[in-house]
Short mmCIF file of C-alpha atoms in Angstrom, two decimals:
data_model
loop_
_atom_site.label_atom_id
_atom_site.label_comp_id
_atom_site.label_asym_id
_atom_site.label_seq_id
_atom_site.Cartn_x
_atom_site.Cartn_y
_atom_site.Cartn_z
CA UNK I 13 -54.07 -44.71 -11.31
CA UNK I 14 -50.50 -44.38 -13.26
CA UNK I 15 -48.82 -41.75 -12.36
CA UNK I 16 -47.29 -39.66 -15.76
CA UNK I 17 -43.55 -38.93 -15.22
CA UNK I 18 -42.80 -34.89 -16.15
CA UNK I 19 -40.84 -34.58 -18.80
CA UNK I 20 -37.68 -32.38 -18.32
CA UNK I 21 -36.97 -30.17 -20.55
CA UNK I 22 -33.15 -30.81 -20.81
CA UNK I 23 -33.13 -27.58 -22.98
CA UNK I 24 -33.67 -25.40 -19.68
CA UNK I 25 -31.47 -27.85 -17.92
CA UNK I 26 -28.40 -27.31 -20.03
CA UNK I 27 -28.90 -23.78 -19.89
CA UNK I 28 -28.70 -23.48 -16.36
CA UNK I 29 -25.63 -25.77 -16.37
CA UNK I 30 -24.21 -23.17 -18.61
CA UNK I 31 -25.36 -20.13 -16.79
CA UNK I 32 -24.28 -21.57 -13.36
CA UNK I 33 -20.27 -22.85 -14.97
CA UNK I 34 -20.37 -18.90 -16.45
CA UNK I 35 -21.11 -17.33 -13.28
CA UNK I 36 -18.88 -19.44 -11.27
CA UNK I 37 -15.98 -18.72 -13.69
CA UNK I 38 -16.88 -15.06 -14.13
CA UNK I 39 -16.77 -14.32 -10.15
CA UNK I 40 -13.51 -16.11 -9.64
CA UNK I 41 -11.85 -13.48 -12.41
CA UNK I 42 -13.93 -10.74 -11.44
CA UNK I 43 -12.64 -11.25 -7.66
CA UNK I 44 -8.93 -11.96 -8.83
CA UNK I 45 -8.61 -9.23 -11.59
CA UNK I 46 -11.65 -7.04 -11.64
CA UNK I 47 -14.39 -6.12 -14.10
CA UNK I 48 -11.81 -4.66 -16.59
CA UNK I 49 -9.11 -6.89 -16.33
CA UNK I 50 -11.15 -10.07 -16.49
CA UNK I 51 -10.98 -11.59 -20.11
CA UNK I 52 -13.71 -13.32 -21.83
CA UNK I 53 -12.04 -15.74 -23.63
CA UNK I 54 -10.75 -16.83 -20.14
CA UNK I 55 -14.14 -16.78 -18.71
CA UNK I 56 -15.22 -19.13 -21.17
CA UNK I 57 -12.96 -21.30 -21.38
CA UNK I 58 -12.66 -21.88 -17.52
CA UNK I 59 -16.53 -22.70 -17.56
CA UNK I 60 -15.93 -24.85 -20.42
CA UNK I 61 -18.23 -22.94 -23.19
CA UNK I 62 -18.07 -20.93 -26.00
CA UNK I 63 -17.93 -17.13 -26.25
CA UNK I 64 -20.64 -17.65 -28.39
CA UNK I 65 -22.65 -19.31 -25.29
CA UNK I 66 -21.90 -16.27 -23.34
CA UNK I 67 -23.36 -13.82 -25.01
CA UNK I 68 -26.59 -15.65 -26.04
CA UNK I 69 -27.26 -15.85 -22.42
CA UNK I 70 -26.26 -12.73 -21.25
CA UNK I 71 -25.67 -10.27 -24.05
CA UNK I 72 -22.38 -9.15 -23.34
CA UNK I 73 -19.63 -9.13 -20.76
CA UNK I 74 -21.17 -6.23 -18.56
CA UNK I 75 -24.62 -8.34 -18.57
CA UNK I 76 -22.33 -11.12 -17.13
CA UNK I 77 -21.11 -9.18 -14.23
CA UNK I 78 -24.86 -7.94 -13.28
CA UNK I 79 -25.56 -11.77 -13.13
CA UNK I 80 -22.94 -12.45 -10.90
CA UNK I 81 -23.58 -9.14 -8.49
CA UNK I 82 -27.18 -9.57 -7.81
CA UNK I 83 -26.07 -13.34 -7.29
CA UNK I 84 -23.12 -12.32 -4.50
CA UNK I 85 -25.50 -9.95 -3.22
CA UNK I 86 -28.72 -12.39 -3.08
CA UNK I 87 -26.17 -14.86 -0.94
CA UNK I 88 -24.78 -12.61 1.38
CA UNK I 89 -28.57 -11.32 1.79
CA UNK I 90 -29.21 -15.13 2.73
CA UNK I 91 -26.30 -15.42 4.65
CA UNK I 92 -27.63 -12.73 6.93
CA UNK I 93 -31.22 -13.61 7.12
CA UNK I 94 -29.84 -16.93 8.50
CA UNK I 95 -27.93 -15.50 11.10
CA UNK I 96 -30.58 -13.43 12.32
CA UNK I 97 -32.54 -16.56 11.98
CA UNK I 98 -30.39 -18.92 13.90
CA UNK I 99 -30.50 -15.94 17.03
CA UNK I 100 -34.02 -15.92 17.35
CA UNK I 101 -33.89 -20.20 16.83
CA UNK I 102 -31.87 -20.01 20.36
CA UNK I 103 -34.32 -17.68 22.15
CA UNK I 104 -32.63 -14.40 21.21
CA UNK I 105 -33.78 -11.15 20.89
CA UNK I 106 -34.92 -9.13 18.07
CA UNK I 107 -32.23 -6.62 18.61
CA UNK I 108 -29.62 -9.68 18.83
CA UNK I 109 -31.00 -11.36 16.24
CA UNK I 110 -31.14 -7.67 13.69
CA UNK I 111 -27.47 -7.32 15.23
CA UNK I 112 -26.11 -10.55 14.16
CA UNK I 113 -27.50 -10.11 10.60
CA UNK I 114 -25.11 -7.07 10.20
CA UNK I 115 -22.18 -8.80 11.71
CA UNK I 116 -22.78 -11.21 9.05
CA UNK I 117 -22.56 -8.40 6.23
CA UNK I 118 -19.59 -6.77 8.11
CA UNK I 119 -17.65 -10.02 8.16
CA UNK I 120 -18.34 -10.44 4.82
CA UNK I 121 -16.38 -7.10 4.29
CA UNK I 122 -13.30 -8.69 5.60
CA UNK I 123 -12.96 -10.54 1.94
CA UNK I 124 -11.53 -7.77 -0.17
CA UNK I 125 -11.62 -8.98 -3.63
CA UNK I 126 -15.66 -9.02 -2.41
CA UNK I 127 -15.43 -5.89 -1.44
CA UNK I 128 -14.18 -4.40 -4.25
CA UNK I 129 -16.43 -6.64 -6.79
CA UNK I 130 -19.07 -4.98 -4.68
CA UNK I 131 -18.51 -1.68 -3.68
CA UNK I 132 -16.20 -0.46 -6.39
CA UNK I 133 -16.49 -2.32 -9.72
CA UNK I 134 -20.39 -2.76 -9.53
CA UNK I 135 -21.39 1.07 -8.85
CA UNK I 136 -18.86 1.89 -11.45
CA UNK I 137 -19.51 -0.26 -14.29
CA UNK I 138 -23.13 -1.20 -13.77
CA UNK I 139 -24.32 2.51 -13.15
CA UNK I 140 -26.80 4.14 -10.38
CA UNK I 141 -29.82 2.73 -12.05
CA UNK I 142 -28.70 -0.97 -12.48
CA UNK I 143 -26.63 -0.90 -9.25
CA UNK I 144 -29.61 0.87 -7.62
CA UNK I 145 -32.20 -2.03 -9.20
CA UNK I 146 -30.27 -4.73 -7.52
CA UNK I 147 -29.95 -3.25 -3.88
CA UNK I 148 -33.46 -2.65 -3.98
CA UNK I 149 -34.23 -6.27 -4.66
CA UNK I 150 -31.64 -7.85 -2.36
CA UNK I 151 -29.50 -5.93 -0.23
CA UNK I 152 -31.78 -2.70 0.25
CA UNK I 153 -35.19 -5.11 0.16
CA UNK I 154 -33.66 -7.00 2.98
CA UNK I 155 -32.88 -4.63 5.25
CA UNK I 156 -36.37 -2.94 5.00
CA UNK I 157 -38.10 -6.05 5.92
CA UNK I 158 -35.11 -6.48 8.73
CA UNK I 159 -36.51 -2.91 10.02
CA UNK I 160 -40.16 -3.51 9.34
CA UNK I 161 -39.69 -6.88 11.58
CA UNK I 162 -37.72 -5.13 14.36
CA UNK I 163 -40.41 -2.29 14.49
CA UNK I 164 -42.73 -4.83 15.16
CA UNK I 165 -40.81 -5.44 18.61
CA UNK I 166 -41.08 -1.83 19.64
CA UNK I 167 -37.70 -0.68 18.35
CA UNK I 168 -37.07 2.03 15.66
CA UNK I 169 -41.16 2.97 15.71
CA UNK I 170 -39.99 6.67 15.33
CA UNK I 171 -38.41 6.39 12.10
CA UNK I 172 -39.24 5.51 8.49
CA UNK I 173 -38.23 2.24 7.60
CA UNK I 174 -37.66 3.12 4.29
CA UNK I 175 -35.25 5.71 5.29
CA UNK I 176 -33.83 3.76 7.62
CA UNK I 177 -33.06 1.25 5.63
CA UNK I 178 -31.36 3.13 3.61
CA UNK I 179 -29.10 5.09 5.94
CA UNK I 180 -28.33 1.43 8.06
CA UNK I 181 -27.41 -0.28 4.62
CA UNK I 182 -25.01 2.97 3.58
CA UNK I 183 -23.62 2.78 6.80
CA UNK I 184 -22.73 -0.40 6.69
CA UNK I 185 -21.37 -0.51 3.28
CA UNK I 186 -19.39 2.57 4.50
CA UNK I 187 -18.25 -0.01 7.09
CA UNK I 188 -17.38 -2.12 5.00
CA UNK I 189 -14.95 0.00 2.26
CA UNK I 190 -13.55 1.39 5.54
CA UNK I 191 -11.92 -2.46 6.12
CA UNK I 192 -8.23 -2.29 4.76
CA UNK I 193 -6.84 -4.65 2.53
CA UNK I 194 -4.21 -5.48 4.69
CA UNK I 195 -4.96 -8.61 6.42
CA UNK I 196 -2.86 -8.45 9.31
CA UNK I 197 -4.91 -4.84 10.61
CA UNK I 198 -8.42 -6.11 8.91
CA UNK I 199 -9.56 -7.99 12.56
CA UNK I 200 -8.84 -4.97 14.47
CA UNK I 201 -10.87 -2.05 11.80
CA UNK I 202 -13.47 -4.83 11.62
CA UNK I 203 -13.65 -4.46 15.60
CA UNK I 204 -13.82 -0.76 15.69
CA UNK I 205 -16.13 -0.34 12.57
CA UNK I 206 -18.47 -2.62 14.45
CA UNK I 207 -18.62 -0.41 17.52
CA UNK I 208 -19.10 2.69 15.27
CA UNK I 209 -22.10 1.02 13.71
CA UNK I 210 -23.20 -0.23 17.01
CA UNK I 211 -23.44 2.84 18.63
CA UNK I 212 -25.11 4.82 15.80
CA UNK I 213 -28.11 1.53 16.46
CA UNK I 214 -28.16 1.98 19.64
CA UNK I 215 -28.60 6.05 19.34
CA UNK I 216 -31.32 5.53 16.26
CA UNK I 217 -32.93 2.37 18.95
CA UNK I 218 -32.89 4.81 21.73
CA UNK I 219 -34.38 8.00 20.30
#
């Protein structure tokens, strides 16, 4: 029997080629100059496409930027999951393996135009609502099902993981705008914010 080729639809192909070259574009200026700062026409043209193309897709500049938070978010959320992954791989333990996932989001920290695209520009021009939306499907989802696993193992059985989830993730993003933007004293806050958060898991694991 002859197998039909699928036909691709190189409508949805070009627009993800355009969607992917705006994103791309919009995080570098976003990173380098900041939601405000960051001009369209520059946007555009570095992703080789019209103004025109960039609101069709994503109604305006601000619908950009959402894009391209819940897409930094969505990696880093990856990034984590793989770490914690990669632990338990190599016969590590669940509290390693949790432990190495927010190393991974700490380090992460380290990058301050990151930092700022995330913990400053997004809350501010995105809002609690949209902001909130995106945590709760990457970032905030994540770390619920990181504390839903890790109960599973015996640890943090007393506590809602809901809650928990919430107060780890704050914590750590507290972590993380605690990081200066000085690069020469960024490896040695980065060593102390890690104990902090450390010890406050090890308290929540213990009681």
């Amino acid at each position: 029997m002859t197998e039909i080729p699928t036909k691709r639809d190189g409508r949805k192909e070009n627009a993800s080629a355009t969607q992917a070259a705006l994103q791309l574009a919009a995080l570098r200026w976003f990173s380098a100059q900041g939601f405000e700062k960051a001009p369209v026409g520059s946007i555009c043209g570095d992703a080789g496409v019209t103004v025109g193309a960039l609101y069709h897709h994503y109604g305006d500049k601000k619908g950009l930027f959402a894009a391209v938070v819940e897409q930094v978010d969505a990696q880093l959320v990856q990034q984590a999951l793989a770490a914690r992954q990669a632990v338990i791989d190599n016969g590590g333990s669940a509290w390693d393996a949790f432990l190495a996932s927010i190393d991974t989001v700490l380090q992460a920290g380290t990058n301050a135009p990151l930092r700022r695209l995330m913990l400053v520009d997004a809350p501010a021009v995105l809002g609690a609502q949209v902001w909130g939306e995106i945590r709760q499907r990457q970032g905030l989802g994540a770390m619920r099902g990181s504390i839903a696993a890790i109960q599973a193992h015996g640890i943090f059985q007393g506590h809602d993981a809901e809650r928990l989830a919430r107060i780890v993730l704050g914590a750590l993003y507290g972590g993380m705008d605690s990081l200066p933007e000085d690069e020469a004293g960024v490896q040695d806050a980065l060593a102390d914010t890690r104990q902090c958060l450390v010890a406050m898991l090890e308290g929540l694991r213990r009681g």
